[in-house]
Coordinates of N, CA and C in Angstrom, one line a residue:
M237 N 44.7 96.5 167.9 CA 45.0 95.2 167.2 C 46.5 95.1 166.9
S238 N 47.1 93.9 167.1 CA 48.5 93.7 166.8 C 48.7 93.6 165.3
L239 N 50.0 93.6 164.9 CA 50.3 93.6 163.4 C 49.8 92.3 162.8
G240 N 49.9 91.2 163.6 CA 49.4 89.9 163.0 C 47.9 89.9 162.9
E241 N 47.2 90.6 163.8 CA 45.7 90.7 163.7 C 45.3 91.5 162.5
H242 N 46.1 92.6 162.3 CA 45.8 93.5 161.1 C 46.0 92.7 159.8
L243 N 47.0 91.9 159.8 CA 47.3 91.1 158.6 C 46.1 90.1 158.3
V244 N 45.7 89.4 159.4 CA 44.6 88.5 159.3 C 43.3 89.2 158.8
E245 N 43.1 90.4 159.4 CA 41.9 91.2 159.0 C 42.0 91.6 157.5
L246 N 43.2 92.0 157.1 CA 43.4 92.4 155.7 C 43.2 91.2 154.8
R247 N 43.6 90.0 155.2 CA 43.4 88.8 154.4 C 41.9 88.6 154.2
K248 N 41.2 88.7 155.3 CA 39.8 88.5 155.3 C 39.1 89.4 154.4
R249 N 39.4 90.7 154.5 CA 38.8 91.7 153.6 C 39.1 91.5 152.2
L250 N 40.4 91.1 151.9 CA 40.8 90.9 150.5 C 40.0 89.7 149.9
F251 N 39.8 88.7 150.7 CA 39.1 87.5 150.3 C 37.6 87.9 150.0
I252 N 37.0 88.7 150.8 CA 35.6 89.1 150.6 C 35.5 89.9 149.3
I253 N 36.5 90.8 149.1 CA 36.6 91.7 147.9 C 36.7 90.8 146.7
A254 N 37.6 89.8 146.7 CA 37.8 88.9 145.6 C 36.5 88.1 145.3
A255 N 35.9 87.6 146.3 CA 34.7 86.8 146.2 C 33.6 87.6 145.5
G256 N 33.4 88.9 146.0 CA 32.4 89.8 145.4 C 32.7 90.1 144.0
V257 N 33.9 90.3 143.6 CA 34.3 90.6 142.2 C 34.0 89.4 141.4
V258 N 34.4 88.2 141.8 CA 34.2 87.0 141.1 C 32.7 86.8 140.8
V259 N 31.9 86.9 141.8 CA 30.4 86.7 141.6 C 29.9 87.7 140.7
A260 N 30.3 89.0 140.8 CA 29.8 90.0 139.9 C 30.4 89.8 138.5
M261 N 31.6 89.2 138.4 CA 32.2 88.9 137.1 C 31.4 87.9 136.4
I262 N 30.9 86.8 137.1 CA 30.1 85.8 136.5 C 28.8 86.4 135.9
A263 N 28.2 87.3 136.6 CA 27.0 88.0 136.1 C 27.4 88.9 134.9
G264 N 28.6 89.5 135.1 CA 29.1 90.4 134.0 C 29.4 89.6 132.7
F265 N 29.8 88.4 132.8 CA 30.1 87.6 131.6 C 28.8 87.4 130.8
I266 N 27.7 87.2 131.6 CA 26.4 87.0 130.9 C 26.0 88.2 130.0
F267 N 26.3 89.4 130.6 CA 26.0 90.7 129.9 C 27.1 91.2 129.1
S268 N 28.2 90.5 129.0 CA 29.4 91.0 128.3 C 29.2 91.3 126.8
E269 N 28.4 90.4 126.2 CA 28.2 90.5 124.8 C 27.4 91.8 124.5
W270 N 26.4 92.1 125.3 CA 25.7 93.3 125.2 C 26.6 94.6 125.5
A271 N 27.5 94.4 126.5 CA 28.4 95.6 126.8 C 29.3 95.8 125.6
I272 N 29.8 94.7 125.0 CA 30.7 94.9 123.9 C 30.0 95.6 122.7
D273 N 28.8 95.2 122.5 CA 28.0 95.9 121.4 C 27.9 97.4 121.7
Q274 N 27.7 97.7 123.0 CA 27.5 99.1 123.3 C 28.8 99.9 123.2
M275 N 29.9 99.3 123.6 CA 31.2 99.9 123.4 C 31.7 100.0 122.0
A276 N 31.2 99.1 121.2 CA 31.6 99.1 119.7 C 30.7 100.1 118.9
A277 N 29.6 100.7 119.6 CA 28.7 101.5 118.9 C 29.4 102.7 118.1
P278 N 30.4 103.3 118.7 CA 31.1 104.4 117.9 C 31.7 103.9 116.6
I279 N 32.2 102.6 116.6 CA 32.8 102.1 115.4 C 31.7 101.8 114.4
T280 N 30.5 101.3 114.9 CA 29.4 101.1 114.0 C 29.0 102.4 113.3
E281 N 28.9 103.5 114.1 CA 28.5 104.8 113.6 C 29.5 105.3 112.6
I282 N 30.8 105.1 112.8 CA 31.8 105.5 111.9 C 31.7 104.7 110.6
A283 N 31.4 103.4 110.7 CA 31.2 102.6 109.5 C 30.0 103.1 108.7
D284 N 28.9 103.5 109.3 CA 27.8 104.0 108.6 C 28.0 105.4 108.0
D285 N 28.8 106.2 108.6 CA 29.0 107.6 108.1 C 30.2 107.7 107.1
R286 N 31.2 107.0 107.3 CA 32.4 107.2 106.5 C 32.9 106.0 105.7
G287 N 32.2 104.9 105.8 CA 32.6 103.8 105.0 C 33.1 102.6 105.9
Q288 N 34.1 101.9 105.4 CA 34.5 100.7 106.1 C 35.2 100.9 107.4
A289 N 34.8 100.3 108.5 CA 35.4 100.4 109.8 C 35.1 99.1 110.5
L290 N 36.2 98.4 110.9 CA 36.0 97.0 111.4 C 36.8 96.9 112.7
L291 N 36.3 96.0 113.6 CA 37.1 95.6 114.7 C 37.8 94.3 114.4
N292 N 39.1 94.2 114.5 CA 39.8 93.0 114.1 C 40.4 92.3 115.3
F293 N 40.1 91.0 115.3 CA 40.6 90.1 116.3 C 41.8 89.3 115.7
D294 N 43.0 89.5 116.2 CA 44.2 89.0 115.6 C 44.7 87.7 116.3
A295 N 43.8 87.1 117.1 CA 44.2 85.8 117.7 C 43.0 84.9 117.9
V296 N 43.2 83.6 117.9 CA 42.1 82.7 118.0 C 41.3 82.9 119.3
T297 N 42.0 83.2 120.4 CA 41.3 83.4 121.7 C 41.0 84.8 121.9
G298 N 41.2 85.7 120.9 CA 40.9 87.1 121.1 C 39.5 87.5 121.6
A299 N 38.5 86.9 121.0 CA 37.2 87.2 121.3 C 36.8 86.7 122.8
F300 N 37.3 85.5 123.1 CA 37.1 85.0 124.5 C 37.8 85.9 125.5
D301 N 39.1 86.2 125.2 CA 39.8 87.1 126.1 C 39.1 88.4 126.3
L302 N 38.6 89.0 125.3 CA 37.9 90.2 125.4 C 36.7 90.1 126.3
R303 N 35.9 89.1 126.1 CA 34.7 88.9 127.0 C 35.1 88.7 128.4
M304 N 36.2 88.1 128.7 CA 36.7 88.0 130.1 C 37.1 89.3 130.7
K305 N 37.8 90.1 129.8 CA 38.2 91.5 130.3 C 37.0 92.3 130.6
V306 N 36.0 92.3 129.7 CA 34.8 93.1 129.9 C 34.0 92.6 131.1
A307 N 33.9 91.2 131.3 CA 33.3 90.7 132.5 C 34.0 91.1 133.8
L308 N 35.3 91.1 133.8 CA 36.0 91.5 134.9 C 35.8 93.0 135.3
T309 N 35.8 93.8 134.2 CA 35.5 95.2 134.5 C 34.1 95.5 135.0
L310 N 33.1 94.8 134.4 CA 31.8 94.9 134.9 C 31.7 94.4 136.3
G311 N 32.5 93.3 136.6 CA 32.5 92.8 138.0 C 33.0 93.8 139.0
I312 N 34.1 94.6 138.6 CA 34.7 95.6 139.5 C 33.7 96.7 139.7
V313 N 33.0 97.1 138.6 CA 32.1 98.3 138.7 C 30.9 97.9 139.5
V314 N 30.3 96.7 139.2 CA 29.1 96.3 139.9 C 29.3 96.0 141.4
S315 N 30.5 95.4 141.7 CA 30.8 95.1 143.1 C 31.5 96.3 143.8
S316 N 31.4 97.5 143.3 CA 32.1 98.6 143.9 C 31.5 98.9 145.3
P317 N 30.2 98.7 145.6 CA 29.8 98.9 147.0 C 30.4 97.9 147.9
I318 N 30.7 96.7 147.5 CA 31.3 95.6 148.3 C 32.7 96.0 148.6
W319 N 33.6 96.3 147.6 CA 35.0 96.5 147.9 C 35.2 97.9 148.6
L320 N 34.4 98.9 148.3 CA 34.5 100.1 149.0 C 34.1 100.0 150.5
Y321 N 33.1 99.1 150.7 CA 32.7 98.8 152.1 C 33.8 98.1 152.8
Q322 N 34.5 97.2 152.2 CA 35.5 96.4 152.8 C 36.7 97.3 153.1
I323 N 37.0 98.3 152.3 CA 38.0 99.3 152.6 C 37.6 100.0 153.9
W324 N 36.4 100.5 154.0 CA 35.9 101.1 155.2 C 35.9 100.2 156.4
A325 N 35.5 99.0 156.2 CA 35.5 98.0 157.3 C 36.9 97.7 157.9
F326 N 37.8 97.7 157.0 CA 39.2 97.5 157.4 C 39.7 98.6 158.3
L327 N 39.2 99.8 158.1 CA 39.6 101.0 158.9 C 38.9 101.1 160.2
V328 N 37.7 100.4 160.3 CA 36.9 100.5 161.5 C 37.6 100.2 162.8
P329 N 38.3 99.1 162.9 CA 39.0 98.8 164.2 C 39.8 99.9 164.7
G330 N 40.4 100.7 163.9 CA 41.3 101.8 164.4 C 40.6 103.1 164.5
L331 N 39.2 103.1 164.4 CA 38.5 104.4 164.5 C 37.6 104.4 165.7
T332 N 37.3 105.6 166.2 CA 36.3 105.8 167.2 C 34.9 105.7 166.6
R333 N 33.9 105.7 167.5 CA 32.5 105.6 167.0 C 32.2 106.8 166.2
K334 N 32.6 108.0 166.5 CA 32.3 109.1 165.7 C 33.0 109.0 164.3
E335 N 34.3 108.5 164.4 CA 35.0 108.4 163.1 C 34.4 107.3 162.2
I336 N 33.8 106.3 162.8 CA 33.1 105.3 162.0 C 32.0 105.9 161.3
G337 N 31.3 106.9 161.9 CA 30.2 107.6 161.2 C 30.8 108.3 160.0
Y338 N 32.0 108.9 160.1 CA 32.6 109.6 159.0 C 32.9 108.6 157.9
A339 N 33.4 107.4 158.3 CA 33.8 106.4 157.3 C 32.5 105.9 156.5
L340 N 31.4 105.8 157.3 CA 30.1 105.4 156.6 C 29.7 106.5 155.6
G341 N 29.9 107.7 156.0 CA 29.6 108.8 155.0 C 30.4 108.7 153.8
F342 N 31.7 108.3 154.0 CA 32.6 108.1 152.9 C 32.0 107.0 152.0
L343 N 31.6 105.9 152.5 CA 31.1 104.9 151.7 C 29.8 105.3 150.9
L344 N 28.9 106.0 151.6 CA 27.7 106.4 150.9 C 27.9 107.5 149.8
S345 N 29.0 108.2 149.9 CA 29.4 109.2 148.9 C 30.3 108.6 147.8
A346 N 31.2 107.7 148.2 CA 32.2 107.1 147.3 C 31.5 106.3 146.2
V347 N 30.5 105.5 146.5 CA 29.9 104.6 145.5 C 29.2 105.4 144.4
P348 N 28.4 106.4 144.7 CA 27.8 107.1 143.6 C 28.8 107.9 142.8
L349 N 29.8 108.4 143.5 CA 30.9 109.2 142.8 C 31.7 108.3 141.8
F350 N 32.0 107.1 142.3 CA 32.7 106.1 141.4 C 31.8 105.8 140.2
L351 N 30.5 105.6 140.4 CA 29.7 105.3 139.3 C 29.5 106.5 138.4
A352 N 29.5 107.7 139.0 CA 29.4 108.9 138.2 C 30.6 109.1 137.3
G353 N 31.8 108.8 137.9 CA 33.0 108.9 137.2 C 33.0 107.9 136.0
C354 N 32.6 106.7 136.2 CA 32.4 105.7 135.1 C 31.5 106.3 134.0
A355 N 30.4 106.9 134.5 CA 29.4 107.4 133.5 C 30.1 108.6 132.7
A356 N 30.9 109.4 133.4 CA 31.5 110.5 132.7 C 32.5 110.0 131.6
G357 N 33.3 108.9 132.0 CA 34.2 108.3 131.0 C 33.4 107.7 129.9
W358 N 32.2 107.1 130.1 CA 31.4 106.6 129.1 C 30.9 107.6 128.2
W359 N 30.6 108.8 128.7 CA 30.0 109.9 127.9 C 31.1 110.5 127.0
V360 N 32.3 110.6 127.4 CA 33.3 111.2 126.5 C 33.9 110.2 125.6
M361 N 33.8 108.9 125.9 CA 34.5 107.9 125.0 C 34.1 108.0 123.5
P362 N 32.8 108.1 123.2 CA 32.5 108.2 121.7 C 33.1 109.4 121.1
H363 N 33.1 110.5 121.8 CA 33.7 111.7 121.2 C 35.1 111.6 120.9
I364 N 35.8 110.9 121.8 CA 37.3 110.7 121.7 C 37.5 109.8 120.4
V365 N 36.7 108.7 120.3 CA 36.9 107.8 119.2 C 36.6 108.6 117.8
E366 N 35.5 109.3 117.8 CA 35.1 110.0 116.6 C 36.2 111.0 116.2
L367 N 36.7 111.8 117.2 CA 37.7 112.8 116.9 C 39.0 112.2 116.3
M368 N 39.5 111.1 116.9 CA 40.7 110.5 116.5 C 40.6 109.8 115.1
V369 N 39.4 109.2 114.9 CA 39.2 108.6 113.5 C 39.0 109.7 112.5
G370 N 38.7 110.9 112.9 CA 38.5 112.0 111.9 C 39.8 112.3 111.2
F371 N 41.0 111.9 111.7 CA 42.3 112.2 111.1 C 42.6 111.1 110.0
T372 N 41.7 110.1 109.8 CA 42.0 109.1 108.8 C 41.8 109.7 107.4
P373 N 42.7 109.5 106.5 CA 42.6 110.0 105.1 C 41.3 109.5 104.5
A374 N 40.8 110.3 103.5 CA 39.5 110.0 102.9 C 39.5 108.7 102.2
D375 N 40.7 108.3 101.6 CA 40.7 107.1 100.8 C 41.2 105.9 101.6
A376 N 41.2 106.0 102.9 CA 41.7 104.9 103.8 C 40.6 104.3 104.6
S377 N 40.8 103.0 105.0 CA 39.8 102.3 105.9 C 40.3 102.2 107.3
N378 N 39.4 102.0 108.2 CA 39.8 101.9 109.6 C 39.6 100.4 110.1
F379 N 40.7 99.7 110.4 CA 40.7 98.4 111.0 C 41.3 98.5 112.4
F380 N 40.4 98.4 113.4 CA 40.8 98.6 114.8 C 41.2 97.2 115.4
N381 N 42.3 97.2 116.1 CA 42.6 96.0 116.9 C 41.7 96.0 118.1
A382 N 40.9 94.9 118.1 CA 39.8 94.8 119.1 C 40.4 94.9 120.5
G383 N 41.5 94.2 120.8 CA 42.1 94.2 122.1 C 42.5 95.6 122.6
I384 N 43.2 96.3 121.7 CA 43.7 97.7 122.0 C 42.5 98.6 122.2
Y385 N 41.5 98.5 121.3 CA 40.3 99.4 121.4 C 39.6 99.2 122.7
F386 N 39.3 98.0 123.1 CA 38.5 97.8 124.3 C 39.3 98.0 125.5
D387 N 40.6 97.8 125.5 CA 41.5 98.1 126.6 C 41.4 99.6 126.9
F388 N 41.4 100.4 125.8 CA 41.3 101.8 126.0 C 40.0 102.2 126.6
V389 N 38.9 101.6 126.2 CA 37.6 102.0 126.7 C 37.5 101.6 128.2
L390 N 37.9 100.4 128.5 CA 37.8 99.9 129.9 C 38.6 100.6 130.9
K391 N 39.9 100.9 130.5 CA 40.8 101.7 131.3 C 40.3 103.1 131.5
L392 N 39.7 103.7 130.5 CA 39.2 105.0 130.6 C 38.1 105.1 131.6
L393 N 37.2 104.1 131.6 CA 36.0 104.1 132.5 C 36.5 103.9 134.0
L394 N 37.4 103.0 134.2 CA 37.9 102.7 135.5 C 38.7 103.9 136.1
A395 N 39.6 104.4 135.2 CA 40.5 105.5 135.7 C 39.7 106.7 136.1
V396 N 38.7 107.1 135.3 CA 37.8 108.3 135.6 C 37.0 108.0 136.9
G397 N 36.5 106.7 137.0 CA 35.7 106.4 138.2 C 36.5 106.5 139.4
I398 N 37.7 106.0 139.4 CA 38.6 106.1 140.6 C 39.0 107.5 140.9
A399 N 39.3 108.3 139.8 CA 39.6 109.7 140.0 C 38.5 110.5 140.7
F400 N 37.3 110.2 140.4 CA 36.2 110.9 141.1 C 36.1 110.6 142.6
V401 N 36.7 109.4 143.0 CA 36.5 109.0 144.4 C 37.7 109.6 145.3
V402 N 38.8 110.1 144.6 CA 39.9 110.6 145.4 C 39.5 111.7 146.3
P403 N 38.7 112.7 145.9 CA 38.4 113.8 146.9 C 37.7 113.3 148.1
V404 N 36.9 112.2 148.0 CA 36.3 111.6 149.2 C 37.3 111.1 150.2
F405 N 38.4 110.5 149.6 CA 39.5 110.0 150.5 C 40.1 111.2 151.2
L406 N 40.3 112.3 150.5 CA 40.8 113.5 151.2 C 40.0 113.9 152.4
V407 N 38.6 113.9 152.2 CA 37.7 114.3 153.3 C 37.8 113.3 154.4
L408 N 37.9 112.0 154.1 CA 38.0 111.0 155.1 C 39.2 111.2 155.9
L409 N 40.4 111.4 155.3 CA 41.6 111.6 156.0 C 41.6 112.8 156.9
N410 N 40.9 113.8 156.4 CA 40.7 115.0 157.2 C 39.9 114.8 158.5
F411 N 38.8 114.0 158.3 CA 37.9 113.8 159.4 C 38.5 112.9 160.5
V412 N 39.4 112.0 160.1 CA 40.1 111.2 161.1 C 41.4 111.8 161.6
G413 N 41.7 113.0 161.2 CA 42.8 113.8 161.7 C 44.1 113.5 161.1
V414 N 44.2 112.9 159.9 CA 45.4 112.6 159.3 C 45.9 113.8 158.4
L415 N 44.9 114.5 157.7 CA 45.2 115.6 156.8 C 44.4 116.8 157.1
S416 N 45.0 117.9 157.2 CA 44.3 119.2 157.5 C 43.8 119.8 156.3
A417 N 42.8 120.7 156.4 CA 42.4 121.5 155.3 C 43.5 122.4 154.7
A418 N 44.3 122.9 155.6 CA 45.4 123.7 155.1 C 46.4 122.9 154.2
S419 N 46.6 121.7 154.5 CA 47.5 120.8 153.7 C 46.8 120.5 152.4
I420 N 45.5 120.4 152.4 CA 44.8 120.1 151.1 C 44.9 121.3 150.1
I421 N 44.6 122.5 150.7 CA 44.6 123.7 149.8 C 46.1 124.2 149.5
K422 N 47.0 123.8 150.3 CA 48.4 124.3 150.1 C 48.9 123.8 148.8
S423 N 48.5 122.6 148.3 CA 49.0 122.1 147.1 C 48.0 122.2 145.9
W424 N 47.1 123.2 146.0 CA 46.1 123.3 145.0 C 46.6 123.4 143.6
R425 N 47.7 124.2 143.4 CA 48.2 124.3 142.0 C 48.7 123.0 141.5
I426 N 49.4 122.2 142.3 CA 49.9 120.9 141.9 C 48.7 120.0 141.6
A427 N 47.6 120.1 142.5 CA 46.4 119.2 142.3 C 45.8 119.5 140.9
I428 N 45.6 120.8 140.6 CA 45.0 121.1 139.4 C 45.9 120.7 138.2
L429 N 47.2 120.8 138.3 CA 48.1 120.4 137.3 C 48.0 118.9 137.1
V430 N 47.9 118.1 138.2 CA 47.8 116.7 138.1 C 46.5 116.3 137.4
I431 N 45.4 117.0 137.8 CA 44.1 116.7 137.2 C 44.1 117.0 135.7
V432 N 44.7 118.1 135.3 CA 44.7 118.4 133.9 C 45.6 117.4 133.1
L433 N 46.7 117.1 133.7 CA 47.6 116.1 133.0 C 46.9 114.7 132.9
F434 N 46.2 114.3 134.0 CA 45.4 113.1 133.9 C 44.4 113.1 132.8
C435 N 43.6 114.2 132.7 CA 42.6 114.3 131.7 C 43.2 114.4 130.3
A436 N 44.4 115.0 130.2 CA 45.0 115.1 128.9 C 45.5 113.7 128.4
V437 N 45.9 112.9 129.4 CA 46.3 111.5 129.0 C 45.1 110.7 128.7
A438 N 44.0 110.9 129.5 CA 42.8 110.1 129.3 C 42.1 110.4 128.0
T439 N 42.2 111.7 127.5 CA 41.6 112.1 126.3 C 42.6 112.6 125.3
P440 N 42.3 112.6 124.0 CA 43.3 113.0 123.0 C 43.6 114.5 123.2
A441 N 44.8 114.8 122.8 CA 45.3 116.2 123.0 C 44.5 117.2 122.2
A442 N 43.9 116.7 121.0 CA 43.2 117.6 120.2 C 41.7 117.8 120.6
D443 N 41.3 116.9 121.5 CA 39.9 117.0 122.0 C 39.9 117.8 123.3
V444 N 39.9 119.1 123.2 CA 39.9 120.0 124.4 C 38.6 120.0 125.1
I445 N 37.5 119.8 124.4 CA 36.2 119.8 125.1 C 36.1 118.6 126.0
S446 N 36.4 117.5 125.5 CA 36.4 116.3 126.4 C 37.3 116.4 127.6
M447 N 38.4 117.0 127.4 CA 39.4 117.2 128.5 C 38.8 118.1 129.6
F448 N 38.1 119.1 129.2 CA 37.5 120.0 130.1 C 36.3 119.4 130.8
V449 N 35.5 118.6 130.0 CA 34.3 117.9 130.6 C 34.8 117.0 131.7
L450 N 35.9 116.4 131.6 CA 36.5 115.6 132.7 C 37.1 116.4 133.8
A451 N 37.9 117.4 133.4 CA 38.7 118.2 134.4 C 37.8 119.1 135.3
V452 N 36.8 119.7 134.7 CA 36.0 120.7 135.5 C 35.4 120.0 136.7
P453 N 34.6 118.9 136.6 CA 34.0 118.3 137.8 C 35.1 117.8 138.8
M454 N 36.2 117.3 138.3 CA 37.3 116.8 139.2 C 37.9 118.0 140.0
V455 N 38.1 119.1 139.4 CA 38.5 120.3 140.1 C 37.5 120.8 141.1
V456 N 36.2 120.8 140.7 CA 35.1 121.1 141.6 C 35.1 120.2 142.8
L457 N 35.2 118.9 142.6 CA 35.2 118.0 143.7 C 36.4 118.2 144.6
Y458 N 37.6 118.6 144.0 CA 38.8 118.8 144.9 C 38.5 120.0 145.8
F459 N 38.0 121.1 145.3 CA 37.7 122.3 146.1 C 36.6 122.0 147.1
A460 N 35.6 121.2 146.6 CA 34.5 120.8 147.5 C 35.1 120.0 148.7
A461 N 36.0 119.2 148.5 CA 36.7 118.4 149.5 C 37.4 119.4 150.5
Y462 N 38.1 120.4 149.9 CA 38.7 121.4 150.8 C 37.7 122.1 151.6
G463 N 36.6 122.5 151.0 CA 35.6 123.3 151.7 C 35.0 122.5 152.9
I464 N 34.7 121.2 152.7 CA 34.2 120.4 153.8 C 35.3 120.2 154.9
A465 N 36.5 120.0 154.5 CA 37.6 119.9 155.4 C 37.8 121.2 156.2
W466 N 37.7 122.3 155.5 CA 37.9 123.6 156.2 C 36.8 123.8 157.3
I467 N 35.5 123.5 156.9 CA 34.4 123.6 157.9 C 34.6 122.7 159.1
H468 N 35.1 121.5 158.8 CA 35.4 120.5 159.9 C 36.5 121.0 160.8
D469 N 37.6 121.5 160.2 CA 38.7 122.0 161.0 C 38.3 123.2 161.8
R470 N 37.5 124.0 161.3 CA 37.0 125.2 162.0 C 36.2 124.9 163.2
R471 N 35.3 123.9 163.0 CA 34.4 123.5 164.1 C 35.3 122.8 165.2
A472 N 36.2 122.0 164.7 CA 37.1 121.3 165.7 C 37.9 122.3 166.5
A473 N 38.4 123.3 165.8 CA 39.2 124.3 166.5 C 38.3 125.1 167.6
K474 N 37.1 125.3 167.2 CA 36.2 126.0 168.2 C 35.9 125.1 169.4
R475 N 35.7 123.8 169.1 CA 35.4 122.9 170.2 C 36.7 122.8 171.1
Q476 N 37.9 122.8 170.5 CA 39.1 122.7 171.3 C 39.3 123.9 172.1
A477 N 39.0 125.1 171.5 CA 39.2 126.4 172.2 C 38.2 126.4 173.4
A478 N 37.0 125.9 173.2 CA 36.0 125.9 174.3 C 36.5 125.0 175.4
L479 N 37.0 123.8 175.0 CA 37.5 122.9 176.0 C 38.7 123.4 176.8
D480 N 39.6 124.1 176.1 CA 40.8 124.7 176.7 C 40.3 125.8 177.7
A481 N 39.3 126.6 177.4 CA 38.7 127.6 178.2 C 38.2 127.0 179.5
E482 N 37.4 125.9 179.4 CA 36.9 125.2 180.5 C 38.0 124.7 181.5
L483 N 39.0 124.1 180.9 CA 40.1 123.6 181.7 C 40.9 124.7 182.4
A484 N 41.0 125.8 181.8 CA 41.7 127.0 182.4 C 41.0 127.5 183.6
L485 N 39.6 127.3 183.6 CA 38.8 127.8 184.7 C 39.0 126.8 185.9

């Protein structure tokens, strides 16, 4: 494909992604009130256990803006099979039939991993909120800015979801010959450092348990990606050696 054809193809894929997100966002808006109640559950529990704790909307349009943000996030999560597929489909014209099979495997593994990452972020979120509110003095009340609170929750879910998909991209790049297993493991110290820093930013510094809950599966996924890439490179090397032997004869 020429550069112009690639740009046309990219525009087509982006349009489909946008359409899928918008449709899912409309459905997400219907369930956004329920989702807001679920995300506000830690605040409700804090109010029951420690006294007054309220979510404060400091603008006339604050509640509507919040529902739109939640609807958009739900749209991105629900439409994840669509936009992940479009990423794969955009790569298909440049791949062989065998490599297309690899990309399909990427799609089938990326979707559940993204959802699993969102679930992991959802699991640690109440613990983070509870821990940070625990520093509030006994004679003080908690008034949370609703926009800031829900931005934190939504960004946490999406960030962890995307982070869980990164190892799958490493495997895909290895299978199509862009990245070797040696290159993946060569930077393992840096990768672990980046993972720990990411988890430290995503969780409060004082909440070591939540940080490890996020970091451990991400490190495991990183080394699993290396293991799969190593097996693939080893098999590819054997096939190349056998081919070279046949040609030598």
